[in-house]
mmCIF file of C-alpha atoms in Angstrom:
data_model
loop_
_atom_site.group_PDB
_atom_site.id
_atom_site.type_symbol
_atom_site.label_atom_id
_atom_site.label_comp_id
_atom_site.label_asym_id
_atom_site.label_seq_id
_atom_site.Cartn_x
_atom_site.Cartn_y
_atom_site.Cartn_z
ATOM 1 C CA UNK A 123 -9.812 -18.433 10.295
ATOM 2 C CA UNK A 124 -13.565 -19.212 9.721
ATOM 3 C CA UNK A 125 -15.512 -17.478 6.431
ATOM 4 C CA UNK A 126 -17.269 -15.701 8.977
ATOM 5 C CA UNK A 127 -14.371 -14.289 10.520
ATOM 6 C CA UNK A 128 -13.014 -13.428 7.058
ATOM 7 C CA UNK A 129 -16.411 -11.888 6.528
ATOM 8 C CA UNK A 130 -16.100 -10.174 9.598
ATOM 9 C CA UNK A 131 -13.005 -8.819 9.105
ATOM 10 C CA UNK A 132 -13.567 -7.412 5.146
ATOM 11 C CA UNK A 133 -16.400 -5.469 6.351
ATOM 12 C CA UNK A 134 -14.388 -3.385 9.501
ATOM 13 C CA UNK A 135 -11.565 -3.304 6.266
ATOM 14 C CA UNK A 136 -13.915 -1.799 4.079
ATOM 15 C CA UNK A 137 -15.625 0.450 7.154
ATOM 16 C CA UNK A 138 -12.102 1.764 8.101
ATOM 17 C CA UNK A 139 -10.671 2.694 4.719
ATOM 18 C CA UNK A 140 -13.367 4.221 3.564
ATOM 19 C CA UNK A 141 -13.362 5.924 6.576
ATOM 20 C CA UNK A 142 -9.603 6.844 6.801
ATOM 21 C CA UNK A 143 -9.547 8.125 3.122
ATOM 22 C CA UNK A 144 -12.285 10.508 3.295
ATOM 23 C CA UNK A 145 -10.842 12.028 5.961
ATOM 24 C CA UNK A 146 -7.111 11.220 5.249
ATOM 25 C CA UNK A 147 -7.365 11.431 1.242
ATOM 26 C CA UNK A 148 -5.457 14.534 0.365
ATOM 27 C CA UNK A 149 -2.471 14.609 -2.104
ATOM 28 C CA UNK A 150 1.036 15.728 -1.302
ATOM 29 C CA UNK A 151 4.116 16.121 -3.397
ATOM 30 C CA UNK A 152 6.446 13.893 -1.917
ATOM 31 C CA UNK A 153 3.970 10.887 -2.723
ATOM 32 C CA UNK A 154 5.010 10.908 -6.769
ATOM 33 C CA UNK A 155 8.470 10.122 -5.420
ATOM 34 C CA UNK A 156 7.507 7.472 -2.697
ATOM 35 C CA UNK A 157 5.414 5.625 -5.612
ATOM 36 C CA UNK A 158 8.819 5.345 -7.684
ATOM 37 C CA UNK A 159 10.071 4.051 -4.252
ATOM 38 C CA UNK A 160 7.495 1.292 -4.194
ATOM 39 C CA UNK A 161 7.597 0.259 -7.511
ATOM 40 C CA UNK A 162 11.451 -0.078 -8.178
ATOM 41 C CA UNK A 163 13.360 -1.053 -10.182
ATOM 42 C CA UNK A 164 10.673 0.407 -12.757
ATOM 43 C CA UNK A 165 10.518 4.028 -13.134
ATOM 44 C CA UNK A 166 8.259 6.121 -15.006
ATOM 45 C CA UNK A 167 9.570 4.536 -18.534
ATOM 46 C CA UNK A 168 7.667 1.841 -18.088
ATOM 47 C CA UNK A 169 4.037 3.205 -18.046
ATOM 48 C CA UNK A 170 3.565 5.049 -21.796
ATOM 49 C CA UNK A 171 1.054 2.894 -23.600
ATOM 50 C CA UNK A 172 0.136 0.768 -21.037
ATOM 51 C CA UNK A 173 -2.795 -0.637 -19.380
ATOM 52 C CA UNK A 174 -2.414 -1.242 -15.628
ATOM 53 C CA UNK A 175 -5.151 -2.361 -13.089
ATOM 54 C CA UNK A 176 -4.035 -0.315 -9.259
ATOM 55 C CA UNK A 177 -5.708 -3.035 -7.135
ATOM 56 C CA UNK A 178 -7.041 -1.124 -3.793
ATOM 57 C CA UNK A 179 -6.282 2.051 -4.692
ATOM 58 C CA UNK A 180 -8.231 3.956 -2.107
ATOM 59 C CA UNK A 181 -8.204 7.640 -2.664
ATOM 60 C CA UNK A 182 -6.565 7.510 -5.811
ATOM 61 C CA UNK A 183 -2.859 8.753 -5.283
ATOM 62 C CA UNK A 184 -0.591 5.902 -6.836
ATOM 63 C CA UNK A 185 -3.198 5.505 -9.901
ATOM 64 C CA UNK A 186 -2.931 9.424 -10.445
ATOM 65 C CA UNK A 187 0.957 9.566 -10.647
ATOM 66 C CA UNK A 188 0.749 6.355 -12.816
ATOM 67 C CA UNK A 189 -1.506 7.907 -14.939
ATOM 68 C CA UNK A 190 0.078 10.414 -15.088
ATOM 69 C CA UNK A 191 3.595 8.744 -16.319
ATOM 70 C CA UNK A 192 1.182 8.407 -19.882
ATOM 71 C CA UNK A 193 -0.437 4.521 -18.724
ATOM 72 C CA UNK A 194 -4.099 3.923 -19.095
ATOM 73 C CA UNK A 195 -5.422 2.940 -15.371
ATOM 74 C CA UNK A 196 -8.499 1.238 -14.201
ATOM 75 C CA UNK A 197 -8.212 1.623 -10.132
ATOM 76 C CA UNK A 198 -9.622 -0.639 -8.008
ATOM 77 C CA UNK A 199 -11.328 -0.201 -4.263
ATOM 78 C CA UNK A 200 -14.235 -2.036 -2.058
ATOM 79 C CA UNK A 201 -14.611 1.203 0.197
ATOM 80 C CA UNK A 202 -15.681 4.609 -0.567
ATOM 81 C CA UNK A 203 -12.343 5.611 -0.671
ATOM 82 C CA UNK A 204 -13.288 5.561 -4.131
ATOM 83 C CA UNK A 205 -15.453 8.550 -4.065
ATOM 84 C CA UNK A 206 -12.534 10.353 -3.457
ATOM 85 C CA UNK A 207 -10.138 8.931 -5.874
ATOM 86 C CA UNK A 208 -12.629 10.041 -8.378
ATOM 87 C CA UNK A 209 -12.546 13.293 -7.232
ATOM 88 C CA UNK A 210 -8.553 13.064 -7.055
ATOM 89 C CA UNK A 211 -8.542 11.947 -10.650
ATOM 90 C CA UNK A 212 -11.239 14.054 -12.207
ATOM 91 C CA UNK A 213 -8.164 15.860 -14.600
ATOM 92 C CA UNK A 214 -7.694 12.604 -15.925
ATOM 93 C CA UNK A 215 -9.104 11.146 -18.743
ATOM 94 C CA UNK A 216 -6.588 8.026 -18.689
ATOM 95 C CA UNK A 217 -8.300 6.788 -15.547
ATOM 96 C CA UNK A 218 -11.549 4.482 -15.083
ATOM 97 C CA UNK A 219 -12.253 3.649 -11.293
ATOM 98 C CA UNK A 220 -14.154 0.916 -10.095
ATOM 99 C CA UNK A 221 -15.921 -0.568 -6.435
ATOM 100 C CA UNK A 222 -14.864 -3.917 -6.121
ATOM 101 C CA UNK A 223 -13.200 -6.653 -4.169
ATOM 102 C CA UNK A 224 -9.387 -7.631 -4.596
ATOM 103 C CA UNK A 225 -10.564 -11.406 -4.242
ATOM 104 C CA UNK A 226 -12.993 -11.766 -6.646
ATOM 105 C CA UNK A 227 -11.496 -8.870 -9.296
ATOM 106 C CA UNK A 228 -14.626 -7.895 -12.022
ATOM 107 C CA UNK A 229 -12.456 -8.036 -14.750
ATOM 108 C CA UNK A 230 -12.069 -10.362 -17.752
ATOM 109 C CA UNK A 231 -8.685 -12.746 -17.479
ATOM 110 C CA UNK A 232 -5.568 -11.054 -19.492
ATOM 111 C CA UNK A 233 -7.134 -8.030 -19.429
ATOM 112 C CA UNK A 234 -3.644 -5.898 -18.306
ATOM 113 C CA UNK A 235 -0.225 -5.287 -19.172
ATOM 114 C CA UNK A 236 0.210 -4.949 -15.788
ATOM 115 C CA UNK A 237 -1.443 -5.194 -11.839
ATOM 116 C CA UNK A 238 -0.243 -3.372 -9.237
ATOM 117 C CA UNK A 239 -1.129 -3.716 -5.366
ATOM 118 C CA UNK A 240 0.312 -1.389 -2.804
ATOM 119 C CA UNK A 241 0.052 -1.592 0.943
ATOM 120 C CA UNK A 242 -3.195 -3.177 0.368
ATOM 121 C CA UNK A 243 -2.641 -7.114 0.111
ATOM 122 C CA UNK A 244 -1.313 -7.326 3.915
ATOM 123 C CA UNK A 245 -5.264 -6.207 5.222
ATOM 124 C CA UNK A 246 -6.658 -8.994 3.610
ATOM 125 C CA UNK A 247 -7.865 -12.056 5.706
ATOM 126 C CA UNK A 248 -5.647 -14.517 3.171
ATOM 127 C CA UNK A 249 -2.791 -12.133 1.786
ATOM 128 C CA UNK A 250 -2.043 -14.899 -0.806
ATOM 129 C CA UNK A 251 -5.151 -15.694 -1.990
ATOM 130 C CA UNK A 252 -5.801 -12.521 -2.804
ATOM 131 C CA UNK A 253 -2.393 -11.806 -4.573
ATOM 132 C CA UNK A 254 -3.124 -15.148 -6.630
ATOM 133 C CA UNK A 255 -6.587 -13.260 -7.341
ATOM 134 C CA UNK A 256 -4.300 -11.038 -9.259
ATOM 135 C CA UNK A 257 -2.328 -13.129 -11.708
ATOM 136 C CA UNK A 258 -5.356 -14.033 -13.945
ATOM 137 C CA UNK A 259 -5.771 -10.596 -14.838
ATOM 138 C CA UNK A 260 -2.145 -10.134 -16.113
ATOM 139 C CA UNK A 261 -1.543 -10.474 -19.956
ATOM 140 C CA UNK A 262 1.298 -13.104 -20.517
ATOM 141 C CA UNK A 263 4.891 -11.511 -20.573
ATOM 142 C CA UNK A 264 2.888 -8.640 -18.464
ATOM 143 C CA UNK A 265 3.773 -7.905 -14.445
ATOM 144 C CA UNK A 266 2.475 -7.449 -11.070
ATOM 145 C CA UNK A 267 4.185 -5.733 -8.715
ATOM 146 C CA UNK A 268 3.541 -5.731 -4.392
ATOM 147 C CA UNK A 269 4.157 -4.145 -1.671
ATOM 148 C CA UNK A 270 3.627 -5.043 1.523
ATOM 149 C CA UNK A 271 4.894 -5.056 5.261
ATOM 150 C CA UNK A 272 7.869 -6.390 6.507
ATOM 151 C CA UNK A 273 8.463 -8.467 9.386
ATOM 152 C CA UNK A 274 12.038 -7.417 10.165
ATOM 153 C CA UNK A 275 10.772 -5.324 13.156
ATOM 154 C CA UNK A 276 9.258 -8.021 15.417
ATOM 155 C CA UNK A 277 9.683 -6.615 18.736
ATOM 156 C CA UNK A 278 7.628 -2.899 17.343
ATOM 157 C CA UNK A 279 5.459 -4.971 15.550
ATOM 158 C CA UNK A 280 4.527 -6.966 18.661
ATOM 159 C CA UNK A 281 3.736 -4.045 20.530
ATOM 160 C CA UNK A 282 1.592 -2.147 17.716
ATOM 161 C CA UNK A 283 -0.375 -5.512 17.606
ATOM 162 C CA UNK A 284 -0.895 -5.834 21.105
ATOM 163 C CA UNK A 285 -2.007 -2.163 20.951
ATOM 164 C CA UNK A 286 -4.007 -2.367 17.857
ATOM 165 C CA UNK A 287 -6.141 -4.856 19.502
ATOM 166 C CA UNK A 288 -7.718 -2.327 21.563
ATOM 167 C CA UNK A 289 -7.717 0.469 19.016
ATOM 168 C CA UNK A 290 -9.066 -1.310 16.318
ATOM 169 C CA UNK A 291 -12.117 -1.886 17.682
ATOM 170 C CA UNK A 292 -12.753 1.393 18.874
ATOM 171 C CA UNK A 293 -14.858 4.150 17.113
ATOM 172 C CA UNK A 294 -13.312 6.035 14.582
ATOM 173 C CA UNK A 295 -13.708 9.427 15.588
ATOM 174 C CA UNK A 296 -11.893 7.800 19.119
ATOM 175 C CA UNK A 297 -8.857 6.663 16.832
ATOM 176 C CA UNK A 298 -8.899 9.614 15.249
ATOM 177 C CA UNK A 299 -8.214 11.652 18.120
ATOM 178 C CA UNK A 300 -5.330 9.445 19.514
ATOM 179 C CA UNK A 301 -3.938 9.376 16.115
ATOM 180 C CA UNK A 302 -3.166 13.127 16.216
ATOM 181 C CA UNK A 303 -1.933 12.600 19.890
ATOM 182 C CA UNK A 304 0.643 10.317 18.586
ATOM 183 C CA UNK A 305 1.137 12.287 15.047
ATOM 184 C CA UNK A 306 1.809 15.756 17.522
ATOM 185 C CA UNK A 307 3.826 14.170 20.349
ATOM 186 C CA UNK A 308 5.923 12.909 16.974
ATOM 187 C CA UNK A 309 5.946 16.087 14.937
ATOM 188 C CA UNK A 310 7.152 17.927 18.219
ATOM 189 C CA UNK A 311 9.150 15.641 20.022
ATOM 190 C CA UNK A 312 10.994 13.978 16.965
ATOM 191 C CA UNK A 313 10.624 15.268 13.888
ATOM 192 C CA UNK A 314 10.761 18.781 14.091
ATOM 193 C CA UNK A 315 14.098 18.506 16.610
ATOM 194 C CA UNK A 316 15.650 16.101 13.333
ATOM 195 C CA UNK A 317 15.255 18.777 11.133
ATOM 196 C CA UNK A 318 16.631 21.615 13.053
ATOM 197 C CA UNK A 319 19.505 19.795 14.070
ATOM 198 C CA UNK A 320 20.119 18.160 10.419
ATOM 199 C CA UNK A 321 19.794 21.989 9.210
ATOM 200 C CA UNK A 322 22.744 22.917 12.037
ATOM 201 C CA UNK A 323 25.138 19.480 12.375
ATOM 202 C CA UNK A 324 24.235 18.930 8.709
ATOM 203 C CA UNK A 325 24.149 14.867 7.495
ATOM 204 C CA UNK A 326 26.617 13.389 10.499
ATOM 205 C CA UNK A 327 22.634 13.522 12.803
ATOM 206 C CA UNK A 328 21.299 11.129 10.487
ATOM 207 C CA UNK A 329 23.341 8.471 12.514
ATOM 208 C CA UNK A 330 21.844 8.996 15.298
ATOM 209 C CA UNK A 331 17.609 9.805 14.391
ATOM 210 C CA UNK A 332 15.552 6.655 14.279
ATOM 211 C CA UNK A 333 14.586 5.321 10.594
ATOM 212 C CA UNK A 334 11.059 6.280 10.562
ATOM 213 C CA UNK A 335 11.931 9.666 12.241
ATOM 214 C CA UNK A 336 14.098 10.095 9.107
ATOM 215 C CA UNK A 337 11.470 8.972 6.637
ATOM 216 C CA UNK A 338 8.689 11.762 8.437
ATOM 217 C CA UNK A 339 10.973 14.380 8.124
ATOM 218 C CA UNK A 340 10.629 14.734 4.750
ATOM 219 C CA UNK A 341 6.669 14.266 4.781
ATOM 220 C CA UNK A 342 4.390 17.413 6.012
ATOM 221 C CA UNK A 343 2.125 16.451 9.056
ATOM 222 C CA UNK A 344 -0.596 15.396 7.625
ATOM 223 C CA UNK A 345 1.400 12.244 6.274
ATOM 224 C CA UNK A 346 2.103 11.774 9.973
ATOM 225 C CA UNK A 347 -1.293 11.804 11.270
ATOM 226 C CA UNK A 348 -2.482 9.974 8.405
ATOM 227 C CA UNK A 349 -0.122 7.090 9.452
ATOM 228 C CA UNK A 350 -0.539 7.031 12.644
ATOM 229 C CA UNK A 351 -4.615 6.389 12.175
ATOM 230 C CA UNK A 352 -3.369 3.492 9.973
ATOM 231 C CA UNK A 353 -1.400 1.835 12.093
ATOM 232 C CA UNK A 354 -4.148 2.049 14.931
ATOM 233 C CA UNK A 355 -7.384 1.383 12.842
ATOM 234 C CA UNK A 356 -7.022 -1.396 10.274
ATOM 235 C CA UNK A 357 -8.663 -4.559 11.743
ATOM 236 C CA UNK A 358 -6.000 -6.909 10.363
ATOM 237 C CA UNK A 359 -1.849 -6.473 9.461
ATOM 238 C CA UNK A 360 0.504 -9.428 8.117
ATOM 239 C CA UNK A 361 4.198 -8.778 8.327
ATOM 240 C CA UNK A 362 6.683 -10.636 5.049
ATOM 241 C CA UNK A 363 10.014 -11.453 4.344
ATOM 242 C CA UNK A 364 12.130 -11.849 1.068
ATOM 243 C CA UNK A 365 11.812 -15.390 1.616
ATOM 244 C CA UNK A 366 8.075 -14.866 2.033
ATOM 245 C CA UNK A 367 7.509 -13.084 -1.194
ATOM 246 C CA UNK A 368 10.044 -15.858 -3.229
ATOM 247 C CA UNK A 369 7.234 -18.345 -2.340
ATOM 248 C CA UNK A 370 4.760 -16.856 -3.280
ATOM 249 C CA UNK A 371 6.004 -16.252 -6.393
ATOM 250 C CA UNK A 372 7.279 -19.876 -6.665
ATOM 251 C CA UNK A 373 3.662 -21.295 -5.734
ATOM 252 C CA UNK A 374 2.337 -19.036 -8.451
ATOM 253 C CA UNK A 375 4.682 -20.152 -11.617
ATOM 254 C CA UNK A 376 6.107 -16.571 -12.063
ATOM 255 C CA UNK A 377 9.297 -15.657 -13.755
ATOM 256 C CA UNK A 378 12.289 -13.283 -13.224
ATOM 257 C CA UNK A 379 11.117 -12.711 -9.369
ATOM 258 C CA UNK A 380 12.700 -9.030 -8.162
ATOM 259 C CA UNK A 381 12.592 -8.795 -4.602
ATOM 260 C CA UNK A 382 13.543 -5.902 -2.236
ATOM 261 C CA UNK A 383 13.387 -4.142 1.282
ATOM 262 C CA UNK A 384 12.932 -0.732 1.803
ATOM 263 C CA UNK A 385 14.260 -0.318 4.470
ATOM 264 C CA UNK A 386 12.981 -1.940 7.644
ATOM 265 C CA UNK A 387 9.430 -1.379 6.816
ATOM 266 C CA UNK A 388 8.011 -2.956 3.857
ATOM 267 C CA UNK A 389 9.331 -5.754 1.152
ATOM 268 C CA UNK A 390 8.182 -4.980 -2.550
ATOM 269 C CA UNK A 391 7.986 -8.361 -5.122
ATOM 270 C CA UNK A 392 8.279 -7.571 -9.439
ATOM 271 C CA UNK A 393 7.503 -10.409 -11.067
ATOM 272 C CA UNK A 394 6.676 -11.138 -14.898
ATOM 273 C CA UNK A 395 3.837 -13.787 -15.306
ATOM 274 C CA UNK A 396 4.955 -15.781 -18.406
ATOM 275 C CA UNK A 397 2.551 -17.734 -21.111
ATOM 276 C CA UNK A 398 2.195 -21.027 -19.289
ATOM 277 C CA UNK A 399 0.743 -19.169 -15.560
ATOM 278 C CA UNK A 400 -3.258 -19.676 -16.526
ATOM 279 C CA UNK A 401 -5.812 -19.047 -13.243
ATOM 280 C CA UNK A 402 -3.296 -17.784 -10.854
ATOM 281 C CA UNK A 403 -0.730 -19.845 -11.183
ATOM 282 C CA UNK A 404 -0.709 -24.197 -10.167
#
């Protein structure tokens, strides 16, 4: 990929976020409990006195609940999703936001206990280089923590490429509408049916309901619709592995490497960056 294509790329990135979280950027209960999800094996323990970086934290809802667990937060975003995180975190006088790039971070080196990056890295032209963007910031003994999406689900993902090549490059307000097509023909046709019929069989239908129905069904629609503009819209998506994530963090120098699945969907990475990783690593 040329700079220009990279250039070309960050620019529908930072169009289509900015775009998707104004519109999309509303908080919902369930998401303190799916930011627990992304970040284990921590858990809210480890935030109290803390200064943590959220690195693309569009509309703010992984640096509020971090926040709020008692760390001091400086979020991170190139779009004006961060008009609304500001609004999201206006309670919060633990949080500092500011517009800027993942790949060229305007911070000062060791300037965080910790850096975080969640569903974000996978948009970026050069996934790596940006997550090696990262490391400087982290104090040593400090951690960063990823998430990102899995590759486990070739044949889907195949399709939803082949698909997103079209939609991606359509206008928004087009997506948008064939977002809540898909979100409603899920909600109706999937979702809704689960939940009934979990409420009447009990447990024994879980056998039987795809994963992701089973994930939805304990999100309200607007998670749904949300999702479903994601999938179509963002210009560019790379797909990891464990064994993906374990190089990267080999490349890099880090130490005492966690790395997990959940589920068939995404791979999270917890790594500790120790005193002898200076500028990202060798």
């Amino acid at each position: 990929m040329t700079s220009g294509q990279a250039e070309t790329i960050a620019r529908r990135t930072q169009r289509s976020f900015g775009y998707q979280w104004t519109v999309f950027g509303q908080m919902a209960e369930e998401f303190r409990r799916d930011f627990l999800n992304y970040i284990h094996p921590l858990s809210e323990d480890f935030f109290p006195g803390k200064l943590g970086l959220d690195a693309g934290c569009g509309f703010g809802r992984h640096v509020y609940h971090a926040a709020e667990f008692g760390a001091r937060m400086v979020g991170l975003d190139f779009s004006k999703a961060i008009v609304r995180a500001a609004e999201i975190t206006a309670g919060l006088p633990n949080v500092r936001l500011v517009q800027g790039d993942i790949g060229a971070p305007p911070f000062r080196s060791r300037s965080f206990d910790f850096v975080y990056s969640i569903g974000v890295l996978h948009h970026l032209a050069d996934p790596e280089a940006g997550f090696r963007a990262l490391l400087p910031l982290v104090r040593p003994g400090g951690v960063i923590f990823i998430w990102v999406y899995s590759k486990s689900r070739r044949v889907t993902n195949a399709v939803l490429e082949a698909v997103r090549a079209v939609t991606s490059r359509l206008p928004l307000a087009v997506t948008r509408v064939l977002s809540l097509m898909g979100a409603i023909a899920d909600w109706c046709g999937f979702i809704l049916p689960y939940r009934l019929l979990r409420r009447l069989v009990g447990p024994a239908v879980d056998r039987y309901a795809l994963p992701r129905i089973r994930v939805y069904a304990q999100h309200g629609f607007s998670v749904v619709y949300a999702d479903w503009f994601d999938r179509l819209v963002a210009p560019i998506r790379h797909y990891y592995d464990g064994e993906d994530l374990a190089a990267w963090a080999g490349r890099a120098g880090l130490a005492d490497a966690q790395i997990s699945p959940t589920g068939l969907y995404g791979w999270r990475l917890l790594a500790r960056v120790p005193e002898a990783t200076r500028g990202g690593g060798s």
